[in-house]
Amino acid sequence: MFNEILNKAGGGNFDDDNGKRMLRLLLKWGGIAVLVIIALNLFFSYFVSITRIGAGYEGVEISLSGSQRGASEIPIRTGWVFYSPLKSQIIEFPTFVQTVKWTQDTTEGRGTNEQMSFNSKEGMEIYADVSLSYAIDPARVPDFYVKYRVNDLAHFTHGILRDVVRNSLNEVASTYTVEQIYGENKTEFLMKVQQMIQQKMDPVGVGIQQFGFIGAPRVPSVIASAITSKAQAIQSAERARNELAETQAEAAKQIAAAEGEAKASVTRAQGEAEANRIRQTSITPQLLELRKLENQRALIERWNGALPSVQTGNGQMLMELPSVK
């Protein structure tokens, strides 16, 4: 056709018949092209369609006709997927970890006050900022859709899941006092709440990765002051007990040292007394006479021939008289 048109154009002469015939040809082929485009658009819009499921997502095919209407039992994997829009619908769900924060601060979350409230064992109302992370098991995506029928995961997070968290908080908190939740049992309390949330989410394949308070729970100021004062009193008492134990230990140490020294002194005295007793029982007149003779012999051996100035004999003392010149 285009060759014919070009040949006609090259001749430079167009009569009315040729012009009409060429116009009819253009309209004919133009109409065919438009029909083809419309047919292809209708075909790919209603009979065959294609979509891409990216990494970290899982698709589920929803049957719209036939006896097997509803979610397919087999989830669609990632990648390119062909399907018929007349017969089915593809819904994507993220399977990576989702984190949500429900806080009083309007700068976090969705910009509104979403703090959680629950009641303690005494009926005291407690407010808290909560953080939770969860992920959907890819193999359980069809079960999740059949259960909740949501296309947007945000509707599940801020609707169904939020209600489950709030109910779990109230159920567990009804067995704890406000002091336990606010103080030393807080970790145990949060663990039990997470376990209850997980138990309720198990049937649909939702795994709770993390759950906890953001900051400290909020209670009336009078209660908070009383709890703080009690904690300080307990710390002071514990410190006093530690100091008393240290003092008692030091005193016991000194007493033990004194007792040891006393026992050692007694032992030494007993030994000295025993030695003296042995010495006394061993002294006899013969021993004294022997010692006397030994001493005299020693004196004789050391004598140099000079007379002593003082002499003793037979128990009497002799004094040396001055010499006559």
Short mmCIF file of C-alpha atoms in Angstrom, two decimals:
data_model
loop_
_atom_site.label_atom_id
_atom_site.label_comp_id
_atom_site.label_asym_id
_atom_site.label_seq_id
_atom_site.Cartn_x
_atom_site.Cartn_y
_atom_site.Cartn_z
CA MET A 1 0.00 0.00 0.00
CA PHE A 2 2.75 2.41 1.01
CA ASN A 3 4.69 1.61 -2.16
CA GLU A 4 1.60 2.47 -4.18
CA ILE A 5 1.22 5.73 -2.31
CA LEU A 6 4.87 6.59 -2.82
CA ASN A 7 4.63 5.77 -6.53
CA LYS A 8 1.63 7.99 -6.88
CA ALA A 9 3.38 10.73 -5.00
CA GLY A 10 6.42 10.34 -7.19
CA GLY A 11 4.38 10.84 -10.35
CA GLY A 12 3.34 14.24 -9.13
CA ASN A 13 -0.17 13.89 -10.67
CA PHE A 14 -3.18 13.09 -8.49
CA ASP A 15 -6.61 13.04 -9.96
CA ASP A 16 -9.72 12.89 -7.86
CA ASP A 17 -10.17 9.12 -8.22
CA ASN A 18 -6.67 8.36 -7.09
CA GLY A 19 -7.00 10.71 -4.12
CA LYS A 20 -10.26 9.14 -3.02
CA ARG A 21 -8.86 5.66 -3.41
CA MET A 22 -5.78 6.50 -1.34
CA LEU A 23 -7.92 8.09 1.38
CA ARG A 24 -10.07 4.98 1.52
CA LEU A 25 -6.95 2.84 1.92
CA LEU A 26 -5.65 4.98 4.76
CA LEU A 27 -8.97 4.92 6.56
CA LYS A 28 -9.24 1.17 6.07
CA TRP A 29 -5.82 0.36 7.52
CA GLY A 30 -6.15 2.98 10.21
CA GLY A 31 -9.43 1.45 11.34
CA ILE A 32 -7.88 -2.01 11.37
CA ALA A 33 -5.00 -0.73 13.55
CA VAL A 34 -7.41 0.90 15.99
CA LEU A 35 -9.45 -2.29 16.22
CA VAL A 36 -6.32 -4.33 16.84
CA ILE A 37 -5.23 -1.98 19.64
CA ILE A 38 -8.68 -2.11 21.23
CA ALA A 39 -8.78 -5.88 20.95
CA LEU A 40 -5.33 -6.26 22.52
CA ASN A 41 -6.26 -3.88 25.32
CA LEU A 42 -9.45 -5.80 26.02
CA PHE A 43 -7.59 -9.11 25.83
CA PHE A 44 -4.86 -8.12 28.29
CA SER A 45 -7.34 -6.31 30.55
CA TYR A 46 -10.01 -8.98 30.84
CA PHE A 47 -8.65 -12.26 29.53
CA VAL A 48 -4.90 -12.29 30.26
CA SER A 49 -2.96 -9.99 32.58
CA ILE A 50 0.54 -9.95 34.00
CA THR A 51 1.92 -8.64 37.29
CA ARG A 52 5.21 -8.80 39.11
CA ILE A 53 5.56 -9.87 42.76
CA GLY A 54 8.79 -8.47 44.14
CA ALA A 55 11.18 -9.90 46.71
CA GLY A 56 9.86 -9.72 50.25
CA TYR A 57 6.26 -10.05 49.12
CA GLU A 58 3.93 -12.98 48.68
CA GLY A 59 0.93 -13.04 46.37
CA VAL A 60 -2.29 -14.95 46.81
CA GLU A 61 -4.69 -15.68 43.96
CA ILE A 62 -8.38 -15.05 44.67
CA SER A 63 -10.76 -17.06 42.47
CA LEU A 64 -13.72 -14.93 41.34
CA SER A 65 -15.75 -17.56 39.50
CA GLY A 66 -16.42 -21.27 39.42
CA SER A 67 -17.09 -23.71 42.24
CA GLN A 68 -13.70 -23.00 43.88
CA ARG A 69 -14.33 -19.33 44.68
CA GLY A 70 -12.05 -17.87 47.32
CA ALA A 71 -8.36 -17.86 48.17
CA SER A 72 -6.16 -20.42 46.49
CA GLU A 73 -4.51 -22.98 48.77
CA ILE A 74 -1.15 -22.45 47.06
CA PRO A 75 0.39 -18.97 47.37
CA ILE A 76 1.97 -17.43 44.32
CA ARG A 77 5.72 -17.01 44.53
CA THR A 78 7.75 -13.96 43.62
CA GLY A 79 8.35 -13.02 39.99
CA TRP A 80 6.16 -12.46 36.94
CA VAL A 81 2.68 -13.96 37.14
CA PHE A 82 0.08 -14.39 34.35
CA TYR A 83 -3.58 -14.58 35.32
CA SER A 84 -7.07 -13.88 33.98
CA PRO A 85 -8.71 -10.79 35.54
CA LEU A 86 -12.11 -12.25 34.65
CA LYS A 87 -11.47 -15.35 36.73
CA SER A 88 -9.09 -14.31 39.50
CA GLN A 89 -7.45 -11.49 41.42
CA ILE A 90 -3.89 -11.21 42.73
CA ILE A 91 -3.30 -9.64 46.17
CA GLU A 92 0.21 -8.96 47.48
CA PHE A 93 1.21 -9.11 51.13
CA PRO A 94 4.64 -8.10 52.52
CA THR A 95 6.34 -10.96 54.34
CA PHE A 96 9.24 -8.94 55.78
CA VAL A 97 9.12 -7.69 59.38
CA GLN A 98 6.61 -4.94 60.06
CA THR A 99 7.12 -2.58 63.03
CA VAL A 100 4.39 -0.45 64.54
CA LYS A 101 4.46 2.07 67.39
CA TRP A 102 1.37 3.14 69.30
CA THR A 103 2.38 6.18 71.35
CA GLN A 104 1.04 9.32 72.94
CA ASP A 105 3.50 11.39 70.91
CA THR A 106 1.86 12.70 67.75
CA THR A 107 5.22 12.90 65.99
CA GLU A 108 5.44 9.09 65.93
CA GLY A 109 3.21 6.55 64.22
CA ARG A 110 0.22 8.01 62.39
CA GLY A 111 0.33 11.43 64.02
CA THR A 112 -2.42 10.82 66.59
CA ASN A 113 -2.50 9.78 70.24
CA GLU A 114 -2.45 5.98 70.00
CA GLN A 115 -1.24 5.10 73.51
CA MET A 116 -2.47 1.85 75.04
CA SER A 117 -4.50 1.76 78.26
CA PHE A 118 -5.14 -1.24 80.51
CA ASN A 119 -6.15 -1.97 84.11
CA SER A 120 -4.05 -3.59 86.83
CA LYS A 121 -5.17 -6.14 89.41
CA GLU A 122 -6.38 -3.33 91.69
CA GLY A 123 -8.33 -1.73 88.84
CA MET A 124 -5.77 1.06 88.42
CA GLU A 125 -5.70 2.43 84.86
CA ILE A 126 -2.25 2.42 83.30
CA TYR A 127 -1.16 4.12 80.08
CA ALA A 128 1.81 3.03 78.01
CA ASP A 129 3.54 3.58 74.67
CA VAL A 130 3.94 0.25 72.91
CA SER A 131 6.19 -1.07 70.13
CA LEU A 132 5.50 -4.31 68.26
CA SER A 133 7.16 -6.12 65.34
CA TYR A 134 5.61 -8.98 63.39
CA ALA A 135 5.93 -10.89 60.12
CA ILE A 136 3.57 -13.11 58.12
CA ASP A 137 4.69 -16.64 57.29
CA PRO A 138 4.82 -16.77 53.45
CA ALA A 139 3.28 -20.25 53.41
CA ARG A 140 0.34 -19.03 55.53
CA VAL A 141 -0.61 -15.98 53.46
CA PRO A 142 -3.81 -17.66 52.07
CA ASP A 143 -4.91 -18.53 55.63
CA PHE A 144 -4.31 -14.93 56.66
CA TYR A 145 -6.45 -13.59 53.83
CA VAL A 146 -9.26 -16.11 54.38
CA LYS A 147 -9.37 -15.13 58.08
CA TYR A 148 -9.32 -11.35 57.79
CA ARG A 149 -10.22 -10.52 54.15
CA VAL A 150 -8.05 -7.41 54.08
CA ASN A 151 -6.21 -6.11 51.03
CA ASP A 152 -4.27 -3.40 52.89
CA LEU A 153 -2.00 -4.62 55.69
CA ALA A 154 -2.37 -1.28 57.51
CA HIS A 155 -6.05 -2.09 58.16
CA PHE A 156 -4.98 -5.30 59.88
CA THR A 157 -2.15 -3.63 61.85
CA HIS A 158 -4.12 -0.69 63.24
CA GLY A 159 -7.41 -2.52 63.53
CA ILE A 160 -7.38 -6.24 64.25
CA LEU A 161 -3.84 -6.51 65.64
CA ARG A 162 -4.22 -3.43 67.84
CA ASP A 163 -7.36 -4.91 69.41
CA VAL A 164 -5.56 -8.20 70.06
CA VAL A 165 -2.68 -6.36 71.76
CA ARG A 166 -5.01 -4.27 73.92
CA ASN A 167 -7.07 -7.28 74.99
CA SER A 168 -3.92 -9.26 75.81
CA LEU A 169 -2.56 -6.40 77.91
CA ASN A 170 -5.78 -6.25 79.92
CA GLU A 171 -5.95 -10.02 80.42
CA VAL A 172 -2.40 -10.30 81.72
CA ALA A 173 -2.48 -7.03 83.70
CA SER A 174 -5.51 -8.24 85.66
CA THR A 175 -3.16 -10.71 87.41
CA TYR A 176 -0.46 -8.14 88.31
CA THR A 177 -0.46 -5.19 90.70
CA VAL A 178 0.48 -1.76 89.41
CA GLU A 179 3.67 -1.93 91.46
CA GLN A 180 4.70 -5.19 89.79
CA ILE A 181 4.00 -3.84 86.29
CA TYR A 182 5.79 -0.59 87.03
CA GLY A 183 8.71 -2.21 88.83
CA GLU A 184 10.69 -5.41 89.03
CA ASN A 185 8.11 -7.69 87.33
CA LYS A 186 7.81 -5.58 84.19
CA THR A 187 9.96 -7.91 82.04
CA GLU A 188 7.96 -10.97 83.11
CA PHE A 189 4.70 -9.11 82.45
CA LEU A 190 5.71 -8.09 78.91
CA MET A 191 6.89 -11.62 78.12
CA LYS A 192 3.50 -13.06 79.11
CA VAL A 193 1.67 -10.46 77.01
CA GLN A 194 3.81 -11.30 73.97
CA GLN A 195 3.15 -15.01 74.45
CA MET A 196 -0.61 -14.39 74.58
CA ILE A 197 -0.52 -12.26 71.41
CA GLN A 198 1.48 -14.96 69.66
CA GLN A 199 -0.99 -17.63 70.76
CA LYS A 200 -3.86 -15.65 69.23
CA MET A 201 -1.97 -15.01 65.98
CA ASP A 202 -0.60 -18.54 65.45
CA PRO A 203 -3.61 -19.84 63.48
CA VAL A 204 -3.05 -17.29 60.69
CA GLY A 205 0.74 -17.50 60.53
CA VAL A 206 1.59 -14.14 62.11
CA GLY A 207 4.83 -14.34 64.11
CA ILE A 208 5.44 -11.76 66.84
CA GLN A 209 9.11 -10.78 66.69
CA GLN A 210 9.21 -8.16 69.46
CA PHE A 211 6.89 -6.51 71.96
CA GLY A 212 7.61 -3.99 74.68
CA PHE A 213 7.02 -0.62 76.29
CA ILE A 214 8.55 2.56 74.92
CA GLY A 215 9.72 4.20 78.11
CA ALA A 216 8.05 3.63 81.46
CA PRO A 217 4.30 3.00 81.89
CA ARG A 218 2.34 6.05 83.02
CA VAL A 219 0.41 5.88 86.31
CA PRO A 220 -1.07 8.67 88.49
CA SER A 221 1.67 10.87 89.97
CA VAL A 222 0.71 9.93 93.54
CA ILE A 223 1.13 6.23 92.77
CA ALA A 224 4.41 6.83 90.92
CA SER A 225 5.79 8.82 93.88
CA ALA A 226 4.75 6.11 96.34
CA ILE A 227 6.38 3.39 94.23
CA THR A 228 9.56 5.45 93.88
CA SER A 229 9.69 6.15 97.63
CA LYS A 230 9.22 2.48 98.42
CA ALA A 231 11.98 1.53 96.01
CA GLN A 232 14.31 4.08 97.62
CA ALA A 233 13.43 2.77 101.09
CA ILE A 234 14.19 -0.78 99.98
CA GLN A 235 17.53 0.35 98.55
CA SER A 236 18.38 2.18 101.79
CA ALA A 237 17.46 -0.85 103.88
CA GLU A 238 19.54 -3.08 101.66
CA ARG A 239 22.48 -0.70 101.94
CA ALA A 240 22.10 -0.67 105.75
CA ARG A 241 21.98 -4.47 105.83
CA ASN A 242 25.14 -4.62 103.77
CA GLU A 243 26.91 -2.16 106.06
CA LEU A 244 25.76 -4.10 109.15
CA ALA A 245 26.97 -7.34 107.65
CA GLU A 246 30.33 -5.72 106.89
CA THR A 247 30.60 -4.39 110.46
CA GLN A 248 29.66 -7.76 111.92
CA ALA A 249 32.20 -9.46 109.72
CA GLU A 250 34.95 -7.05 110.84
CA ALA A 251 34.00 -7.50 114.51
CA ALA A 252 33.99 -11.26 114.12
CA LYS A 253 37.41 -11.01 112.53
CA GLN A 254 38.78 -8.99 115.45
CA ILE A 255 37.18 -11.33 118.00
CA ALA A 256 38.66 -14.31 116.25
CA ALA A 257 42.09 -12.63 116.27
CA ALA A 258 41.80 -11.82 119.98
CA GLU A 259 40.68 -15.34 120.80
CA GLY A 260 43.58 -16.71 118.83
CA GLU A 261 46.06 -14.46 120.64
CA ALA A 262 44.59 -15.39 124.01
CA LYS A 263 44.80 -19.07 123.23
CA ALA A 264 48.39 -18.60 122.09
CA SER A 265 49.26 -16.76 125.34
CA VAL A 266 47.65 -19.51 127.40
CA THR A 267 49.54 -22.08 125.45
CA ARG A 268 52.83 -20.22 125.97
CA ALA A 269 52.14 -19.78 129.70
CA GLN A 270 51.26 -23.43 130.06
CA GLY A 271 54.48 -24.36 128.31
CA GLU A 272 56.56 -22.04 130.50
CA ALA A 273 54.91 -23.40 133.67
CA GLU A 274 55.54 -26.93 132.58
CA ALA A 275 59.18 -26.09 131.90
CA ASN A 276 59.59 -24.52 135.32
CA ARG A 277 57.98 -27.53 136.96
CA ILE A 278 60.38 -29.82 135.16
CA ARG A 279 63.33 -27.64 136.22
CA GLN A 280 62.20 -27.60 139.84
CA THR A 281 61.75 -31.34 140.04
CA SER A 282 65.18 -31.88 138.50
CA ILE A 283 67.14 -29.76 141.15
CA THR A 284 68.68 -31.95 143.95
CA PRO A 285 71.39 -31.33 146.65
CA GLN A 286 73.81 -33.50 144.73
CA LEU A 287 73.19 -31.43 141.58
CA LEU A 288 73.79 -28.20 143.51
CA GLU A 289 77.03 -29.56 145.03
CA LEU A 290 78.18 -30.63 141.59
CA ARG A 291 77.44 -27.20 140.13
CA LYS A 292 79.33 -25.61 143.05
CA LEU A 293 82.41 -27.75 142.46
CA GLU A 294 82.29 -27.03 138.76
CA ASN A 295 82.18 -23.29 139.43
CA GLN A 296 85.14 -23.46 141.85
CA ARG A 297 87.16 -25.45 139.38
CA ALA A 298 86.41 -22.88 136.71
CA LEU A 299 87.58 -20.10 139.04
CA ILE A 300 90.82 -21.95 139.87
CA GLU A 301 91.55 -22.49 136.20
CA ARG A 302 91.08 -18.79 135.52
CA TRP A 303 93.09 -17.60 138.63
CA ASN A 304 96.22 -15.61 137.78
CA GLY A 305 97.91 -15.89 141.22
CA ALA A 306 96.66 -12.58 142.62
CA LEU A 307 94.73 -12.64 145.89
CA PRO A 308 91.20 -11.31 145.67
CA SER A 309 90.21 -8.18 147.57
CA VAL A 310 87.26 -10.03 149.04
CA GLN A 311 87.27 -13.69 149.93
CA THR A 312 84.59 -15.92 151.23
CA GLY A 313 84.94 -19.12 153.09
CA ASN A 314 82.84 -21.17 155.41
CA GLY A 315 80.06 -18.78 154.83
CA GLN A 316 82.08 -15.74 156.10
CA MET A 317 83.34 -12.75 154.14
CA LEU A 318 87.05 -11.76 154.48
CA MET A 319 88.07 -8.24 153.49
CA GLU A 320 91.57 -7.36 152.37
CA LEU A 321 93.49 -5.24 154.93
CA PRO A 322 95.71 -2.39 153.85
CA SER A 323 99.43 -3.28 153.76
CA VAL A 324 101.99 -1.79 156.29
CA LYS A 325 104.75 0.21 154.73
#
